[in-house]
XYZ file of C-alpha atoms in Angstrom:
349
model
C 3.280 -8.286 13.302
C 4.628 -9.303 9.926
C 7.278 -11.164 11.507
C 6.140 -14.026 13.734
C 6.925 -13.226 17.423
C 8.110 -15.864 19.494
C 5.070 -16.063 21.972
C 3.195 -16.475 18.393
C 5.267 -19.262 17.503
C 4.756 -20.640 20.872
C 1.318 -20.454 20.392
C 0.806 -21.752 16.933
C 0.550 -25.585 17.913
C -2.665 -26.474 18.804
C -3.547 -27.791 22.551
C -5.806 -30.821 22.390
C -7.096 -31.802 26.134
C -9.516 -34.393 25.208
C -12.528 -32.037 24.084
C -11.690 -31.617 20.249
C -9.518 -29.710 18.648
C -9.514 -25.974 20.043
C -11.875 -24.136 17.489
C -14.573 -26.784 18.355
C -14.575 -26.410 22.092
C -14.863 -22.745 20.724
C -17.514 -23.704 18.533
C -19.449 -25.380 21.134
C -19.298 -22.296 22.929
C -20.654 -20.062 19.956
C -23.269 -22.394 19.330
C -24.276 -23.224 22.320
C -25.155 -18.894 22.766
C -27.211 -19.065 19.469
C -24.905 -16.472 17.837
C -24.983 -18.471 14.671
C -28.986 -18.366 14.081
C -30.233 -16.457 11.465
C -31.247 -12.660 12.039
C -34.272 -11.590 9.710
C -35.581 -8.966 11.051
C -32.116 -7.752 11.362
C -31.246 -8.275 7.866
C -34.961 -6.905 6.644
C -34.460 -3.629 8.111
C -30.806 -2.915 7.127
C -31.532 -4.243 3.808
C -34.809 -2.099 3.781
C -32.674 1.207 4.777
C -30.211 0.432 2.402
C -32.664 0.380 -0.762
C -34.332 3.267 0.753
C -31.215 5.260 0.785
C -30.110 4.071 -3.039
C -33.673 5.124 -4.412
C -33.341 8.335 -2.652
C -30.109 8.941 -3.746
C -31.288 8.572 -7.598
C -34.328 10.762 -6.609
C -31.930 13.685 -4.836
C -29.866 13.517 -8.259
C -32.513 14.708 -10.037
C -34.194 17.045 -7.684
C -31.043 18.990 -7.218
C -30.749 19.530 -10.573
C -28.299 21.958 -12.266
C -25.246 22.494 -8.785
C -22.514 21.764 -7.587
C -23.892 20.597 -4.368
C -24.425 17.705 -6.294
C -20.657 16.319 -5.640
C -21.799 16.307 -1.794
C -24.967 13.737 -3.146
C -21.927 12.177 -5.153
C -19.951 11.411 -1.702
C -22.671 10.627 0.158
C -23.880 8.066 -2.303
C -20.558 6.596 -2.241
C -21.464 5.547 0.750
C -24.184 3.935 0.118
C -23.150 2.137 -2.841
C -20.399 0.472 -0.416
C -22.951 -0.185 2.119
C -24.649 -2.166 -1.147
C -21.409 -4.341 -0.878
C -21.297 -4.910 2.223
C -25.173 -6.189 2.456
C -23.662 -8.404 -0.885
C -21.028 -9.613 1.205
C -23.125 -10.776 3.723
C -25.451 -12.567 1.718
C -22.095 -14.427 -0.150
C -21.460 -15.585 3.358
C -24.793 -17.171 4.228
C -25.727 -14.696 6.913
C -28.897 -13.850 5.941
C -30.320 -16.890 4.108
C -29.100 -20.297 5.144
C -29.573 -22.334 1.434
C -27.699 -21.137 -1.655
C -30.331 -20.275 -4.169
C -31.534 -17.568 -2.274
C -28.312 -16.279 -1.006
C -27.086 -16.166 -4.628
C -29.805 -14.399 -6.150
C -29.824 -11.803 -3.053
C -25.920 -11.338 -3.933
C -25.860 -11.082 -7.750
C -28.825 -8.245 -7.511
C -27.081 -6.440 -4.653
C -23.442 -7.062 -5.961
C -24.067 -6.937 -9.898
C -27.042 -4.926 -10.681
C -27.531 -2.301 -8.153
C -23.722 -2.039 -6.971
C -21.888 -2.958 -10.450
C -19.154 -5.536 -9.305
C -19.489 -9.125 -10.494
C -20.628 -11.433 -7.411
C -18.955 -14.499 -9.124
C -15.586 -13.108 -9.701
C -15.223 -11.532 -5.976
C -17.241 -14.809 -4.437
C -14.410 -16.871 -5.894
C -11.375 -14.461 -4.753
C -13.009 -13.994 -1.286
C -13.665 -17.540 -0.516
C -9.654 -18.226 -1.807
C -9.135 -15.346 0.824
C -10.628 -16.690 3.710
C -9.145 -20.138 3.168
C -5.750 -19.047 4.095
C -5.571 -15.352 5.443
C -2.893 -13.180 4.786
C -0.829 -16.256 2.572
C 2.107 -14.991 0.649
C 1.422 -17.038 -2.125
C -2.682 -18.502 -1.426
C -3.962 -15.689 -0.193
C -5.372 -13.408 -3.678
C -5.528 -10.319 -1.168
C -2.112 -9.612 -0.731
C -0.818 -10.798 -3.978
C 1.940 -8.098 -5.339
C -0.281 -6.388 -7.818
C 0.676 -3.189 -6.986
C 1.409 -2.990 -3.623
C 4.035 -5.354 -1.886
C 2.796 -7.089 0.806
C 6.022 -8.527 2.658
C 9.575 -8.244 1.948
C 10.020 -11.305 0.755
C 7.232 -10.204 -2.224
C 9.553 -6.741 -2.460
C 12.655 -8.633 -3.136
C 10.511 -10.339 -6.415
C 9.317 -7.395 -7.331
C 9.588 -5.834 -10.726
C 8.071 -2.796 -13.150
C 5.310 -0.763 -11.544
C 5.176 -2.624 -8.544
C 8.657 -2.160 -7.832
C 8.354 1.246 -8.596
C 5.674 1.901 -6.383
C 6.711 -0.090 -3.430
C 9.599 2.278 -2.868
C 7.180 4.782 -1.265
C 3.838 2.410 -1.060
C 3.242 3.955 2.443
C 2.544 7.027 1.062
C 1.045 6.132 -2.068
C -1.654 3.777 -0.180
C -4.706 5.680 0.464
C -4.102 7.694 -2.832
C -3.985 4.474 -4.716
C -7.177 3.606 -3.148
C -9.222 5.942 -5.435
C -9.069 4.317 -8.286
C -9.999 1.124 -5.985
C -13.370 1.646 -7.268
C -12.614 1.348 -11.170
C -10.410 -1.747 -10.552
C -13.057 -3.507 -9.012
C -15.335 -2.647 -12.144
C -12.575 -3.392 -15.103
C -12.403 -7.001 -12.732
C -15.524 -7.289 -12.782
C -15.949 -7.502 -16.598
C -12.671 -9.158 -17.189
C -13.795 -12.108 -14.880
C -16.926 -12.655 -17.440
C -14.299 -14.901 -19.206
C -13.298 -17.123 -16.240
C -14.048 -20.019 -15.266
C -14.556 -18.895 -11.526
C -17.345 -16.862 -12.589
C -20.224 -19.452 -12.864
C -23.069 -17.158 -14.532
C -21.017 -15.406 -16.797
C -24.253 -14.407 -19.097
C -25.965 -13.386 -16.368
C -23.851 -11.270 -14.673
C -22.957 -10.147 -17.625
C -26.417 -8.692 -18.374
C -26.758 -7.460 -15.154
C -23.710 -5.089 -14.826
C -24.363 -4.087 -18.442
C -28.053 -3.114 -16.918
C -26.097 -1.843 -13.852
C -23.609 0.516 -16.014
C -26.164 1.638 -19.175
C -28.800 2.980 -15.838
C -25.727 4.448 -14.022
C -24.060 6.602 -16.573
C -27.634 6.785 -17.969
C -28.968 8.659 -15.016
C -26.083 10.659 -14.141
C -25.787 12.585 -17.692
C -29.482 12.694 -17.474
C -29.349 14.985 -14.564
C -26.501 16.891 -15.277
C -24.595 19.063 -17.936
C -21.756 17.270 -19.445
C -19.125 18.813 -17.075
C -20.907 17.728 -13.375
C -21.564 14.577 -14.694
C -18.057 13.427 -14.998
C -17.163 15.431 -11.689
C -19.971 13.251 -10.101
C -18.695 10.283 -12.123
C -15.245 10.656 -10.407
C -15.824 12.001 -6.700
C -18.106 8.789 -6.592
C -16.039 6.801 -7.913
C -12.988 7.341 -6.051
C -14.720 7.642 -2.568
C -16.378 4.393 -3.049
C -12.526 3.073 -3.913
C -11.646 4.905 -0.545
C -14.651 3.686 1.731
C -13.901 0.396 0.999
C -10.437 0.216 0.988
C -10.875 1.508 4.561
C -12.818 -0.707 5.162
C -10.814 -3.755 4.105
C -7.945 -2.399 5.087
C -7.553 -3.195 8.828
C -8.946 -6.835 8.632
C -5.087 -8.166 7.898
C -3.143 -5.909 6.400
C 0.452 -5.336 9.069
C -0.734 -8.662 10.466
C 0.817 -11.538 10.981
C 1.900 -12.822 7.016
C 1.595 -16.333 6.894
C 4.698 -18.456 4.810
C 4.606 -21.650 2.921
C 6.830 -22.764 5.830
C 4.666 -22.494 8.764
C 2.183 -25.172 10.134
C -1.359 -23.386 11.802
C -4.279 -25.282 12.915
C -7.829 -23.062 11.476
C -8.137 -21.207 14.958
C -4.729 -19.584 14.767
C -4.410 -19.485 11.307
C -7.446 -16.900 11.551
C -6.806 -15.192 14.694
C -3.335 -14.326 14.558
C -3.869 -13.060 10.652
C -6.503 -11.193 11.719
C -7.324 -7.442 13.493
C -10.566 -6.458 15.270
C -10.926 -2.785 15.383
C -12.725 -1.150 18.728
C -15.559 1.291 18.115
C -18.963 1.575 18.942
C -22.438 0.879 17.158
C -21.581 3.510 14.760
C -18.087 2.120 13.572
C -19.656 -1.028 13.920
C -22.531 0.463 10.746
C -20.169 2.323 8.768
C -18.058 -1.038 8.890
C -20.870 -3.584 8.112
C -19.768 -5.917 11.323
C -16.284 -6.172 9.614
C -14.520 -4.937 12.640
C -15.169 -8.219 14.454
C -12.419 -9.409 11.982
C -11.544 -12.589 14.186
C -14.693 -13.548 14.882
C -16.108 -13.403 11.148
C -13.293 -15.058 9.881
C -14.090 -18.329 12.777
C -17.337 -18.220 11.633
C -18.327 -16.684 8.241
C -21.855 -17.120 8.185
C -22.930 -15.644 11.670
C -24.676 -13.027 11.819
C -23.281 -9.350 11.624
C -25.277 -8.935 14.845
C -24.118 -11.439 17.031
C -19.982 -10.940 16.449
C -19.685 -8.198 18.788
C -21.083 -11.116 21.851
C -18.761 -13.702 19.936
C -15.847 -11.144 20.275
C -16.241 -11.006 23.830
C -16.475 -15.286 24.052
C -13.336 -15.936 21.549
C -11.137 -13.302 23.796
C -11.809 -14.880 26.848
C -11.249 -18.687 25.013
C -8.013 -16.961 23.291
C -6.828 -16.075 26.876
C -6.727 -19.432 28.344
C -5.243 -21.146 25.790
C -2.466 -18.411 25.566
C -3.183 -17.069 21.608
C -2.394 -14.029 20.762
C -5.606 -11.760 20.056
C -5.529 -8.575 18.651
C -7.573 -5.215 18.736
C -6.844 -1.791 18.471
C -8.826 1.309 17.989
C -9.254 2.736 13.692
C -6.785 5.175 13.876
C -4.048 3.399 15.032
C -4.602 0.125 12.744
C -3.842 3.018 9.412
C -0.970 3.870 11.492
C 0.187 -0.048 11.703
C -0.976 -0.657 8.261
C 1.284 2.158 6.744
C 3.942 1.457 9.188
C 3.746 -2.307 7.743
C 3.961 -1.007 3.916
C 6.843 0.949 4.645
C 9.031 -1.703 5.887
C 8.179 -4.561 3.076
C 9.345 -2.054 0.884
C 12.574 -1.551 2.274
C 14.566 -3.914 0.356
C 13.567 -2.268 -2.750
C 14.551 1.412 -1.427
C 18.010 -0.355 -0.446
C 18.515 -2.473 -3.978
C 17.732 -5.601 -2.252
């Protein structure tokens, strides 16, 4: 879907009939269901299991002791360091509290301290991100960092990103483990920008973060596990989240400087929802409903999977385009996507 289809284009103007614009006979919908109220007892048990499972985690490290069953800990707490993220994400979005202060506090302690990514610097690049989905040139997500994103960014491409896009489709998922040390060198490097609003503070805090992380781990363990651990966790928390992440856009519909979307397409037809169960549904932190948290950013993780079902049914009768496939097959459509924006540089373009 990188290329607009002609029943998208036929579908990207907007169909007023006298009720609003189409996302706010949506809206009314949504609202008029509750699914935007606030969940606490939701959010006060998942964030309760969460911190139960990071504390446990510390405690297993050092009740294992001197094995190499502790690289199993190191995968499993992976896990639950991305789970930390996506309770951080949440909480950047308003989900759980409605006013800022709190919302901010909740996200620097869950994103910063116990996690060890600056909440500033990835508050300011996912807002940017959610204000025009799957942009060539707005959209900080799919900027050509490393990976080329459509052809046109292929054609522009130069040095390591040039030499990478030649086989990116192959290279994705390995690239992905060191996803976890990239956001961590951005997180310090965005101490100096202006986006980052608290820089002292965060800066304390993922000091705090680091110093009781590395602290811990070579407290624990002889020299030699500790980096092991160091690195399987590391690189499966790049991996979990880039899996994560991964299907929300990317092989979507890449939106050029060119085209003209109102908000409701703009989001739905950049955006893929990926079937599953309540387990996916966990593992993915509600991120699944792709379309759904995109319209509406501060609902609820609880309350997309009922919104999915409304927006689907609203999508169908005003003929837009709404897509959602099972996890398997968006990898398949993702790596199918990388391998044909790289083309032009496998063919000298």
């Amino acid at each position: 879907m990188t290329k607009p289809a002609p029943e998208i284009l036929r579908a990207a103007a907007p169909q007023p009939d006298g009720g609003g614009s189409d996302f706010a006979q949506l809206s009314r919908r949504i609202a008029a269901e509750g699914l935007l109220d606030r969940r606490p007892v939701y959010y006060a048990v998942r964030a309760g299991l969460v911190l139960f499972a990071f504390l446990d985690g510390w405690w297993a490290l050092f009740a294992l002791g001197d094995t190499w069953w502790q690289l199993a800990l190191a995968a499993v707490m992976a896990g639950v360091f991305a789970q930390v993220g996506l309770l951080s994400h949440d909480l950047a979005h308003r989900q759980v509290f409605s006013r800022r202060l709190p919302s901010e506090v909740g996200g620097r302690i869950a994103a910063n301290l116990l996690m060890g990514m600056s909440y500033g610097w990835w508050m300011n690049k996912h807002t940017r991100h959610h204000a025009n989905p799957n942009h060539e040139t707005r959209d900080p997500d799919v900027s050509p960092d490393l990976v080329v994103w459509s052809q046109r960014q292929a054609r522009q491409a130069s040095g390591l990103a040039r030499f990478i896009g030649r086989r990116q489709a192959y290279l994705f998922f390995p690239l992905l483990l060191l996803e976890g040390l990239n956001l961590s060198f951005n997180s310090f490097r965005a101490l100096r920008s202006p986006a980052v609003k608290r820089p002292l503070l965060e800066g304390v805090l993922l000091v705090v973060h680091f110093a009781a992380y590395f602290g811990l781990v070579f407290a624990a363990l002889p020299l030699g596990k500790a980096v092991a651990f160091l690195a399987v966790h590391q690189a499966l928390l790049g991996v979990y989240l880039g899996c994560v992440f991964a299907p929300n856009h990317k092989g979507m519909l890449m939106v050029t400087p060119e085209m003209r979307l109102d908000f409701l397409r703009r989001q739905v037809l950049t955006s893929r929802n990926v079937r599953g169960g309540l387990l996916l549904d966990a593992v993915m932190g509600g991120l699944n409903y792709q379309v759904e948290h995109h319209l509406f950013p501060s609902m609820p993780t609880p309350a997309l999977g009922r919104a999915a079902r409304i927006t689907r049914e609203f999508c169908a009768e005003k003929g837009i385009p709404y897509y959602e496939t099972g996890l398997l097959r968006s990898y398949r459509e993702i790596l199918a996507h990388l391998h044909r924006t790289g083309e032009p540089i496998r063919s000298g373009g």
